[in-house]
Amino acid sequence: MIETNPRICAVITEETVAAAVDAMHNAGGLADMLELRLDYLRDFDFTRPDDLRPLLEQRPLPTILTCRSFDEGGKQRIGDRVRLRLIIEGAKKYAEFCDVEAAHYHEAASLRPDPSRLIVSYHNFDETPRDIDAVCEIVCALPAAIHKIVIRANDIGDSLAIFRLLDRSTSQGRNLIALAMGAPGVITRILGPSRGSYLTYGSLSRGMESAPGQITCGELSRVYRIKRITRNSIITGIIGQPVMHSASPAVHNAAFEEMGLDYVYLPFEVSDAAEFLRQFINPVSRMMDWNVRGLSVTIPHKTAVMPLLDEIDPVASTIGAVNTVVVEDGRLRGYNTDAQGFIAPLLQATQLAGKRCAVLGAGGAARAVLCALKREGALVTLFARDANKGSKLGGEFDTPYEPLEKFGASDAEIVVNATPIGMHGHSEGVSPVPPISLRGRLIAYDLVYNPLATRFLADAASSGCRTITGLEMLVSQAAAQFEMWTGMKAPVDVMRAAALGAISS
Ligand code: NAP
């Protein structure tokens, strides 16, 4: 009888017995099951199954014992017979399951495991084999309570194989755990349980992952709310590369939760936007049976998706980039909410008609900023380090261009940093302009949102300017996306709090 109750299994990857016992107890509120990775332990005698007793007798949750073979990602070289005996004997006395590699099934069988406590697993850390369906059939033919297939997704399209295996196992009434490792496979970890996977694994904290792409139990339950996802849930998400650092899943999922909507927002790590839209999104060609409603689009796909869509909104055409896709009536419609997201917080501070504005930078964000400021009738000058890019972009938006170092001589009342200068991991603590050049300006607006308190804004505040952080644009453009996908007013305060939480973590 197949079970579909979504389960989160917290993986315990501590190196000492004492730390493992603590971690198991801490996992109590976050997970439904535990996997104790014995091969991580450095102070344990693997030849003594009865030494598992102090580790497991007070276990707070049903527990899987795993002592992974070194060849399949184990942390230590332990003799196969020793480690198999440890988990098979251990599962009989002290735990609910043991996880045996399919490659070692016959040796394990000679140790007489309890079949009702046996998980048989297959791992491929390099790729998704082309014959994965046949591999799954071979593994599932080995008598066990649960079978497990773990492969590496080198492209998000590899995730399709996992969803196919889960569909088949569900229709056959088998207990299967199936997932794809790596960032492109993260959607299988989030959606797997709603599509029949017996469980999904989570780490207890960042840095404690046992496999690539594993996310934390807290994110699985609180951000993605996987217990509530069903096959009918409405799918949204962000496509980009990389996307795993994005604050958008926290922001949008918090908004769906607040509004009681059966939506989920996923991170789609995508290298080829055209192929992704064909396989996952376009109603005519997609290979996923799901309700897709929309996408956020980020670097490097904002321009690349444009020729792939059925319709483009005029604002997105003017900006030359799409950051939002709405799937409606079988068609893909492209929009750009960056201009609206940028301008809304600025309009709350001041009216813009006739105001002198300086935009620093001539990249993708600057395009949305120029478009929005010009629409409001502001008098804009573009400052950038690259004269070719600056004058080209200025020409497109009928805006004068000046070299970045000339900003100090400008009479702009409002200055917008649309470069990444000051951003965490890029040039944190640096400002695009000298502090003295900010004296006498009215408003400084930084698009950088990580960190929130940039050097540029600190210098501006010291010079008496009013400041606006990049968080305001982030939240405001996300709110506009939310409203397009749901037709409801966005819970902006909840989205801001979620964005702050995501950025600070
Ligand atoms: P982009 O397309 O790469 O453009 C960056 C611009 O900054 C280019 O003109 C680049 O000049 C210039 N630049 C980079 N490093 C510089 C340096 N050291 N000195 C002078 N100029 C420099 O990036 P983007 O997409 O426009 O994003 C820009 C920033 O805005 C990023 O920090 C991004 O996170 C932020 N942003 C925030 C939001 C939000 O919602 N708050 C939305 C979008 C973007 P070259 O062309 O010469 O390299």
Coordinates of C-alpha atoms and ligand atoms in Angstrom, one line a residue:
M1 CA 0.0 0.0 0.0
I2 CA 1.6 3.3 -1.1
E3 CA 1.8 6.1 1.5
T4 CA 1.8 9.7 0.4
N5 CA 2.1 11.5 3.7
P6 CA 4.9 14.1 3.0
R7 CA 7.8 13.4 5.3
I8 CA 10.9 15.4 6.0
C9 CA 13.9 13.3 7.0
A10 CA 16.6 15.2 8.9
V11 CA 20.1 13.9 8.1
I12 CA 22.4 13.7 11.1
T13 CA 26.0 14.4 10.0
E14 CA 27.8 14.9 13.3
E15 CA 31.2 13.6 13.9
T16 CA 30.8 12.6 17.5
V17 CA 28.3 10.4 19.3
A18 CA 27.5 13.1 21.8
A19 CA 26.9 15.7 19.1
A20 CA 24.7 13.2 17.1
V21 CA 22.5 12.5 20.1
D22 CA 22.0 16.3 20.6
A23 CA 21.3 16.8 16.9
M24 CA 18.7 14.0 16.9
H25 CA 16.9 15.6 19.8
N26 CA 17.1 19.1 18.2
A27 CA 15.6 17.6 15.0
G28 CA 12.4 16.6 16.8
G29 CA 10.4 19.7 15.9
L30 CA 11.7 20.0 12.4
A31 CA 11.4 16.6 10.8
D32 CA 9.3 13.4 10.7
M33 CA 12.2 11.0 10.5
L34 CA 15.9 10.9 11.0
E35 CA 18.7 9.4 9.0
L36 CA 21.8 8.8 11.2
R37 CA 24.9 8.9 9.0
L38 CA 27.1 6.6 11.0
D39 CA 30.0 6.9 8.5
Y40 CA 30.4 10.6 9.7
L41 CA 31.2 9.4 13.3
R42 CA 34.8 9.6 14.3
D43 CA 34.5 8.2 17.9
F44 CA 32.4 5.1 17.2
D45 CA 33.4 1.4 17.1
F46 CA 31.7 0.1 13.9
T47 CA 32.3 -3.5 14.9
R48 CA 29.9 -3.3 17.8
P49 CA 26.3 -3.0 16.9
D50 CA 25.2 -2.9 20.5
D51 CA 27.1 0.4 20.9
L52 CA 24.2 1.9 18.9
R53 CA 22.0 1.5 22.0
P54 CA 23.0 4.8 23.8
L55 CA 22.7 6.6 20.5
L56 CA 19.3 5.4 19.7
E57 CA 17.3 4.2 22.7
Q58 CA 16.0 7.8 23.3
R59 CA 15.5 8.6 19.6
P60 CA 12.7 11.1 19.2
L61 CA 11.7 10.0 15.7
P62 CA 11.7 6.9 13.5
T63 CA 15.3 6.5 12.4
I64 CA 17.2 5.2 9.3
L65 CA 20.6 3.8 10.0
T66 CA 23.1 4.5 7.2
C67 CA 26.8 3.7 7.0
R68 CA 27.5 4.6 3.4
S69 CA 30.1 2.8 1.4
F70 CA 33.1 5.0 0.6
D71 CA 32.4 4.4 -3.1
E72 CA 28.9 5.9 -2.9
G73 CA 29.8 9.0 -0.9
G74 CA 30.6 7.6 2.5
K75 CA 33.0 9.6 4.7
Q76 CA 35.3 6.7 5.8
R77 CA 36.6 3.5 4.4
I78 CA 34.9 0.9 6.6
G79 CA 34.9 -2.8 5.6
D80 CA 31.6 -3.7 3.8
R81 CA 30.8 -6.6 6.0
V82 CA 31.4 -4.6 9.2
R83 CA 29.3 -1.7 8.2
L84 CA 26.4 -3.8 6.7
R85 CA 26.3 -5.9 9.9
L86 CA 26.3 -2.8 12.0
I87 CA 23.2 -1.3 10.3
I88 CA 21.3 -4.6 9.8
E89 CA 21.7 -5.6 13.4
G90 CA 21.2 -2.1 14.6
A91 CA 17.9 -1.8 12.6
K92 CA 16.6 -5.0 14.1
K93 CA 17.2 -3.8 17.7
Y94 CA 17.3 0.0 17.8
A95 CA 16.0 1.7 14.7
E96 CA 13.2 1.5 12.1
F97 CA 15.2 1.2 8.9
C98 CA 18.7 0.6 7.5
D99 CA 19.8 1.8 4.1
V100 CA 21.8 -0.7 2.0
E101 CA 23.3 0.1 -1.4
A102 CA 21.9 -2.0 -4.2
A103 CA 25.5 -2.8 -5.2
H104 CA 25.9 -4.5 -1.8
Y105 CA 22.5 -6.1 -1.6
H106 CA 23.6 -9.7 -1.9
E107 CA 26.2 -9.4 0.8
A108 CA 23.6 -7.7 3.0
A109 CA 21.1 -10.4 2.3
S110 CA 23.5 -13.0 3.7
L111 CA 23.3 -11.1 7.0
R112 CA 19.6 -11.8 7.1
P113 CA 18.2 -8.3 7.3
D114 CA 14.5 -7.7 8.3
P115 CA 12.9 -6.9 4.9
S116 CA 10.3 -4.7 6.5
R117 CA 13.2 -2.5 7.8
L118 CA 15.2 -2.4 4.6
I119 CA 15.8 0.5 2.2
V120 CA 17.8 -0.4 -0.9
S121 CA 19.4 2.5 -2.6
Y122 CA 21.2 3.5 -5.8
H123 CA 23.3 6.6 -6.1
N124 CA 24.9 8.3 -9.1
F125 CA 26.9 11.3 -8.0
D126 CA 28.0 12.3 -11.6
E127 CA 25.0 12.2 -13.8
T128 CA 21.5 11.0 -14.7
P129 CA 22.1 7.8 -16.5
R130 CA 20.2 7.5 -19.8
D131 CA 18.9 4.1 -18.7
I132 CA 17.7 5.3 -15.4
D133 CA 14.3 3.7 -15.9
A134 CA 16.0 0.3 -16.3
V135 CA 18.2 1.0 -13.3
C136 CA 15.2 1.7 -11.2
E137 CA 13.5 -1.5 -12.3
I138 CA 16.6 -3.6 -11.3
V139 CA 16.8 -1.9 -7.9
C140 CA 13.1 -2.2 -7.3
A141 CA 13.2 -5.9 -8.0
L142 CA 15.4 -6.4 -4.9
P143 CA 13.1 -7.3 -1.9
A144 CA 12.9 -4.3 0.5
A145 CA 10.4 -2.1 2.2
I146 CA 11.5 1.0 0.4
H147 CA 13.6 1.6 -2.7
K148 CA 15.7 4.7 -3.3
I149 CA 17.1 6.3 -6.5
V150 CA 19.4 9.3 -6.2
I151 CA 21.0 10.8 -9.2
R152 CA 22.9 13.9 -10.1
A153 CA 21.1 16.6 -12.2
N154 CA 23.6 18.4 -14.3
D155 CA 20.6 20.2 -16.0
I156 CA 17.2 20.9 -14.7
G157 CA 15.8 18.6 -17.4
D158 CA 17.3 15.7 -15.6
S159 CA 14.7 16.2 -12.9
L160 CA 12.1 15.0 -15.3
A161 CA 13.4 11.5 -15.0
I162 CA 12.8 11.6 -11.2
F163 CA 9.2 12.8 -11.6
R164 CA 8.7 10.1 -14.2
L165 CA 10.0 7.4 -11.8
L166 CA 7.8 8.8 -9.0
D167 CA 4.7 8.7 -11.2
R168 CA 5.4 5.1 -12.2
S169 CA 6.0 4.0 -8.6
T170 CA 2.9 5.7 -7.4
S171 CA 0.8 3.9 -10.0
Q172 CA 2.4 0.6 -9.1
G173 CA 1.9 1.1 -5.3
R174 CA 5.6 1.0 -4.5
N175 CA 7.4 2.9 -1.8
L176 CA 10.1 4.9 -3.6
I177 CA 12.4 7.7 -2.5
A178 CA 13.7 9.5 -5.6
L179 CA 15.5 12.8 -5.9
A180 CA 18.1 14.6 -8.0
M181 CA 21.2 16.1 -6.4
G182 CA 22.7 19.5 -7.3
A183 CA 21.1 22.9 -7.7
P184 CA 19.2 21.9 -10.9
G185 CA 17.6 19.0 -9.0
V186 CA 16.4 21.0 -6.0
I187 CA 12.8 21.0 -7.3
T188 CA 12.7 17.2 -6.9
R189 CA 13.6 17.6 -3.2
I190 CA 10.8 20.2 -2.7
L191 CA 8.1 18.6 -4.9
G192 CA 9.1 14.9 -4.5
P193 CA 6.8 14.1 -1.5
S194 CA 3.7 15.6 -3.2
R195 CA 4.5 13.4 -6.2
G196 CA 4.8 10.2 -4.2
S197 CA 8.4 10.2 -2.8
Y198 CA 8.3 8.4 0.5
L199 CA 10.4 11.2 2.0
T200 CA 12.7 14.1 1.3
Y201 CA 16.0 14.7 3.1
G202 CA 16.9 18.0 4.8
S203 CA 20.0 19.2 6.6
L204 CA 19.6 20.5 10.2
S205 CA 21.5 23.7 9.3
R206 CA 23.4 25.2 6.4
G207 CA 26.8 23.7 6.1
M208 CA 25.6 20.3 7.5
E209 CA 24.4 18.9 4.2
S210 CA 25.1 15.3 3.3
A211 CA 24.6 15.8 -0.4
P212 CA 24.8 18.6 -3.1
G213 CA 21.6 20.6 -3.3
Q214 CA 20.2 19.5 0.0
I215 CA 18.3 22.3 1.7
T216 CA 17.5 22.7 5.4
C217 CA 14.6 21.0 7.1
G218 CA 13.5 24.6 8.2
E219 CA 13.4 25.8 4.6
L220 CA 11.5 22.7 3.5
S221 CA 8.8 23.1 6.1
R222 CA 8.7 26.9 6.7
V223 CA 9.7 28.4 3.3
Y224 CA 8.4 25.8 0.9
R225 CA 5.6 24.4 3.2
I226 CA 6.1 21.0 1.6
K227 CA 3.5 19.4 3.8
R228 CA 0.8 21.4 2.1
I229 CA 2.0 21.0 -1.5
T230 CA -0.1 18.7 -3.6
R231 CA -0.1 17.8 -7.3
N232 CA -2.8 20.5 -7.7
S233 CA -0.7 23.3 -6.1
I234 CA -0.1 26.2 -8.4
I235 CA 3.5 26.5 -9.4
T236 CA 5.6 29.7 -9.7
G237 CA 9.3 30.2 -9.4
I238 CA 12.5 32.0 -10.4
I239 CA 14.6 31.0 -13.4
G240 CA 18.2 32.0 -13.3
Q241 CA 21.8 30.8 -12.8
P242 CA 22.7 30.9 -10.0
V243 CA 19.4 31.1 -8.1
M244 CA 20.0 29.2 -4.9
H245 CA 21.1 32.5 -3.1
S246 CA 17.9 34.3 -4.2
A247 CA 15.6 35.9 -1.6
S248 CA 12.6 35.5 -3.9
P249 CA 11.5 32.1 -2.7
A250 CA 11.3 33.4 0.9
V251 CA 9.4 36.5 -0.2
H252 CA 6.8 34.9 -2.5
N253 CA 6.2 31.8 -0.4
A254 CA 5.6 34.0 2.7
A255 CA 3.1 36.0 0.7
F256 CA 1.2 32.8 -0.5
E257 CA 1.2 31.6 3.1
E258 CA -0.2 34.9 4.4
M259 CA -3.0 35.0 1.8
G260 CA -3.8 31.3 2.3
L261 CA -3.1 30.4 -1.3
D262 CA -2.2 26.9 -2.6
Y263 CA 0.8 28.2 -4.5
V264 CA 4.4 27.4 -4.2
Y265 CA 7.4 29.3 -5.5
L266 CA 10.5 27.3 -6.6
P267 CA 14.1 27.9 -7.4
F268 CA 14.7 26.9 -11.0
E269 CA 18.5 26.6 -11.7
V270 CA 18.4 26.9 -15.5
S271 CA 21.3 27.1 -18.0
D272 CA 19.2 26.9 -21.2
A273 CA 16.0 29.1 -20.9
A274 CA 14.6 27.9 -24.2
E275 CA 14.9 24.2 -23.3
F276 CA 13.5 24.9 -19.8
L277 CA 10.4 26.7 -21.2
R278 CA 9.9 23.8 -23.6
Q279 CA 10.2 21.0 -21.1
F280 CA 8.5 22.6 -18.0
I281 CA 6.4 25.7 -18.9
N282 CA 5.0 25.9 -22.4
P283 CA 1.5 24.3 -22.2
V284 CA 1.9 22.9 -25.7
S285 CA 5.3 21.1 -25.2
R286 CA 5.8 20.7 -21.4
M287 CA 6.6 17.3 -20.0
M288 CA 5.4 18.1 -16.5
D289 CA 1.8 17.6 -15.5
W290 CA 1.4 20.6 -13.3
N291 CA -0.4 23.9 -12.9
V292 CA 2.2 26.6 -13.8
R293 CA 1.2 30.1 -13.3
G294 CA 4.3 32.2 -13.7
L295 CA 8.0 32.9 -13.4
S296 CA 10.4 35.5 -12.2
V297 CA 13.3 35.8 -14.6
T298 CA 16.7 36.8 -13.4
I299 CA 20.3 36.9 -14.7
P300 CA 21.3 35.6 -17.3
H301 CA 17.9 35.0 -18.9
K302 CA 16.1 38.4 -18.8
T303 CA 16.7 39.1 -22.5
A304 CA 17.1 35.5 -23.7
V305 CA 13.5 34.6 -22.8
M306 CA 12.0 37.4 -24.9
P307 CA 11.8 35.7 -28.3
L308 CA 10.4 32.6 -26.5
L309 CA 7.3 34.2 -25.3
D310 CA 3.9 34.7 -27.1
E311 CA 3.4 38.3 -26.0
I312 CA 5.6 41.1 -24.5
D313 CA 4.2 44.0 -22.6
P314 CA 5.3 47.4 -24.0
V315 CA 7.2 48.4 -20.8
A316 CA 9.2 45.2 -21.0
S317 CA 9.9 45.9 -24.7
T318 CA 11.1 49.4 -24.0
I319 CA 13.4 48.2 -21.2
G320 CA 14.5 45.3 -23.4
A321 CA 14.2 42.7 -20.6
V322 CA 11.5 40.5 -19.1
N323 CA 11.6 39.7 -15.4
T324 CA 8.1 38.2 -15.1
V325 CA 6.2 35.6 -17.1
V326 CA 2.5 34.9 -16.7
V327 CA 1.1 31.7 -18.1
E328 CA -2.5 32.4 -19.1
D329 CA -4.9 30.9 -21.5
G330 CA -2.2 28.6 -22.9
R331 CA 0.0 31.6 -23.7
L332 CA 3.3 32.9 -22.2
R333 CA 3.2 36.7 -21.5
G334 CA 6.3 38.7 -20.6
Y335 CA 6.4 41.7 -18.3
N336 CA 8.9 43.8 -16.5
T337 CA 8.1 44.8 -12.9
D338 CA 11.5 46.3 -12.2
A339 CA 10.5 49.8 -13.5
Q340 CA 7.4 49.8 -11.4
G341 CA 9.2 48.3 -8.5
F342 CA 11.9 50.9 -8.7
I343 CA 9.6 53.9 -9.0
A344 CA 7.0 53.1 -6.4
P345 CA 9.2 53.8 -3.3
L346 CA 10.6 56.9 -4.9
L347 CA 7.2 58.3 -5.7
Q348 CA 6.3 57.8 -2.0
A349 CA 9.2 60.2 -1.2
T350 CA 8.7 62.8 -3.9
Q351 CA 7.1 63.7 -7.2
L352 CA 9.5 63.4 -10.1
A353 CA 8.4 65.7 -12.9
G354 CA 11.2 68.1 -13.6
K355 CA 13.5 66.7 -10.9
R356 CA 17.1 66.4 -11.8
C357 CA 18.2 62.8 -11.4
A358 CA 21.6 61.0 -11.8
V359 CA 21.7 57.3 -12.6
L360 CA 25.0 55.5 -11.9
G361 CA 25.6 52.5 -14.1
A362 CA 24.6 51.4 -17.6
G363 CA 23.6 47.7 -17.1
G364 CA 20.2 45.9 -17.0
A365 CA 18.9 47.6 -13.8
A366 CA 19.8 51.0 -15.2
R367 CA 17.5 50.4 -18.2
A368 CA 14.5 49.9 -15.9
V369 CA 15.5 52.9 -13.9
L370 CA 15.8 55.1 -16.9
C371 CA 12.6 53.9 -18.4
A372 CA 10.7 54.6 -15.1
L373 CA 12.3 58.0 -14.5
K374 CA 11.6 59.2 -18.0
R375 CA 8.0 58.1 -17.8
E376 CA 7.6 60.3 -14.7
G377 CA 9.1 63.3 -16.6
A378 CA 12.3 63.5 -14.6
L379 CA 15.4 65.2 -16.1
V380 CA 17.9 62.3 -16.1
T381 CA 21.7 62.1 -16.7
L382 CA 23.4 58.8 -17.0
F383 CA 26.9 58.3 -15.4
A384 CA 28.9 55.1 -16.3
R385 CA 32.5 54.0 -16.6
D386 CA 32.2 52.6 -20.1
A387 CA 31.6 55.4 -22.6
N388 CA 30.4 53.1 -25.3
K389 CA 27.8 51.4 -23.1
G390 CA 26.8 54.7 -21.5
S391 CA 26.3 56.7 -24.7
K392 CA 24.5 53.8 -26.3
L393 CA 22.1 53.4 -23.4
G394 CA 21.7 57.2 -23.0
G395 CA 20.8 57.3 -26.8
E396 CA 18.1 54.7 -26.4
F397 CA 16.4 56.6 -23.6
D398 CA 17.1 60.1 -24.9
T399 CA 19.3 60.8 -21.9
P400 CA 22.7 62.6 -21.7
Y401 CA 25.7 60.5 -20.8
E402 CA 28.7 61.5 -18.6
P403 CA 31.7 59.6 -17.3
L404 CA 31.2 58.3 -13.8
E405 CA 33.9 60.5 -12.3
K406 CA 32.0 63.6 -13.5
F407 CA 29.1 62.9 -11.1
G408 CA 30.5 65.2 -8.4
A409 CA 30.1 68.2 -10.8
S410 CA 26.4 67.4 -11.5
D411 CA 23.5 69.3 -10.0
A412 CA 21.3 66.2 -9.6
E413 CA 18.9 66.3 -6.7
I414 CA 18.3 62.5 -6.8
V415 CA 21.0 59.9 -7.3
V416 CA 20.5 56.3 -8.0
N417 CA 23.2 53.6 -7.7
A418 CA 22.4 51.1 -10.4
T419 CA 25.9 49.5 -10.3
P420 CA 26.7 46.5 -8.1
I421 CA 29.3 48.6 -6.2
G422 CA 28.9 48.0 -2.5
M423 CA 27.3 44.6 -2.9
H424 CA 28.2 41.6 -0.7
G425 CA 30.7 39.4 -2.5
H426 CA 31.4 42.1 -5.0
S427 CA 32.7 45.2 -3.3
E428 CA 31.1 45.5 0.1
G429 CA 32.1 48.7 2.0
V430 CA 32.8 50.6 -1.3
S431 CA 30.8 53.5 -2.7
P432 CA 30.5 54.3 -6.5
V433 CA 31.1 58.0 -5.7
P434 CA 33.2 60.0 -3.2
P435 CA 31.3 61.1 0.0
I436 CA 31.8 64.8 -0.8
S437 CA 29.9 64.4 -4.1
L438 CA 26.7 63.5 -2.2
R439 CA 26.5 66.8 -0.3
G440 CA 23.4 68.9 -1.0
R441 CA 21.5 66.1 -2.8
L442 CA 17.9 65.4 -1.7
I443 CA 17.6 61.6 -2.1
A444 CA 20.1 58.7 -2.5
Y445 CA 18.6 55.4 -3.7
D446 CA 20.7 52.3 -3.8
L447 CA 19.5 49.3 -5.8
V448 CA 22.0 47.1 -3.9
Y449 CA 20.1 45.3 -1.2
N450 CA 22.7 43.0 0.3
P451 CA 23.9 44.5 2.5
L452 CA 21.0 46.9 3.2
A453 CA 23.3 49.4 4.8
T454 CA 25.7 50.2 2.0
R455 CA 28.6 52.6 2.1
F456 CA 26.9 54.7 -0.5
L457 CA 23.8 55.1 1.7
A458 CA 25.8 55.7 4.8
D459 CA 27.8 58.5 3.1
A460 CA 24.5 59.9 1.8
A461 CA 22.8 59.9 5.2
S462 CA 25.9 61.6 6.7
S463 CA 25.6 64.3 4.0
G464 CA 22.0 64.9 5.0
C465 CA 20.3 63.1 2.1
R466 CA 17.2 61.0 2.5
T467 CA 17.9 57.4 1.6
I468 CA 16.0 54.5 0.0
T469 CA 17.4 51.0 0.2
G470 CA 17.4 48.3 -2.5
L471 CA 15.0 46.3 -0.3
E472 CA 12.2 48.6 -1.2
M473 CA 12.6 47.9 -5.0
L474 CA 13.0 44.2 -4.3
V475 CA 9.8 44.0 -2.4
S476 CA 7.9 46.4 -4.6
Q477 CA 8.8 44.5 -7.9
A478 CA 7.9 41.2 -6.2
A479 CA 4.6 42.6 -5.0
A480 CA 3.7 43.5 -8.6
Q481 CA 4.6 39.9 -9.7
F482 CA 2.4 38.5 -6.9
E483 CA -0.5 40.6 -8.1
M484 CA -0.2 39.5 -11.7
W485 CA -0.1 35.8 -10.7
T486 CA -2.8 35.8 -8.1
G487 CA -5.1 38.8 -8.9
M488 CA -4.9 39.7 -5.2
K489 CA -3.3 42.6 -3.4
A490 CA 0.1 41.7 -2.2
P491 CA 0.8 41.5 1.5
V492 CA 3.8 44.0 1.2
D493 CA 4.7 44.1 4.9
V494 CA 4.9 40.3 5.1
M495 CA 7.0 40.2 1.9
R496 CA 9.4 42.9 3.3
A497 CA 9.8 41.0 6.6
A498 CA 10.5 37.8 4.6
A499 CA 13.1 39.6 2.4
L500 CA 14.8 41.0 5.4
G501 CA 15.0 37.6 7.0
A502 CA 16.4 36.0 3.9
I503 CA 19.0 38.7 3.4
S504 CA 20.1 38.6 7.0
S505 CA 20.5 34.8 7.0
Ligands
NAP1 P1 24.7 44.7 -14.7 O1 23.8 44.5 -15.9 O2 25.9 43.8 -14.6 O3 25.2 46.2 -14.8 C1 26.1 46.7 -13.8 C2 26.5 48.1 -14.2 O4 27.4 48.6 -13.2 C3 27.3 48.2 -15.5 O5 27.1 49.4 -16.1 C4 28.7 48.0 -15.0 O6 29.7 48.6 -15.9 C5 28.7 48.9 -13.8 N1 29.8 48.5 -12.9 C6 30.0 47.3 -12.4 N2 31.1 47.4 -11.6 C7 31.5 48.7 -11.6 C8 32.6 49.3 -11.1 N3 33.5 48.7 -10.2 N4 32.8 50.7 -11.3 C9 31.9 51.3 -12.1 N5 30.8 50.7 -12.7 C10 30.7 49.4 -12.5 O7 23.9 44.6 -13.3 P2 22.4 45.0 -13.0 O8 21.5 43.8 -13.3 O9 22.2 46.3 -13.7 O10 22.4 45.2 -11.4 C11 23.1 46.3 -10.8 C12 22.8 46.2 -9.3 O11 21.4 46.4 -9.1 C13 23.2 44.8 -8.7 O12 23.8 45.1 -7.5 C14 21.8 44.2 -8.5 O13 21.8 43.3 -7.4 C15 21.0 45.4 -8.2 N6 19.5 45.2 -8.5 C16 18.7 45.3 -7.5 C17 17.3 45.2 -7.7 C18 16.4 45.3 -6.6 O14 15.2 44.9 -6.7 N7 16.8 46.0 -5.5 C19 16.8 44.9 -9.0 C20 17.8 44.7 -10.0 C21 19.1 44.9 -9.8 P3 30.3 47.8 -17.1 O15 29.2 47.5 -18.1 O16 31.4 48.7 -17.6 O17 30.8 46.5 -16.5

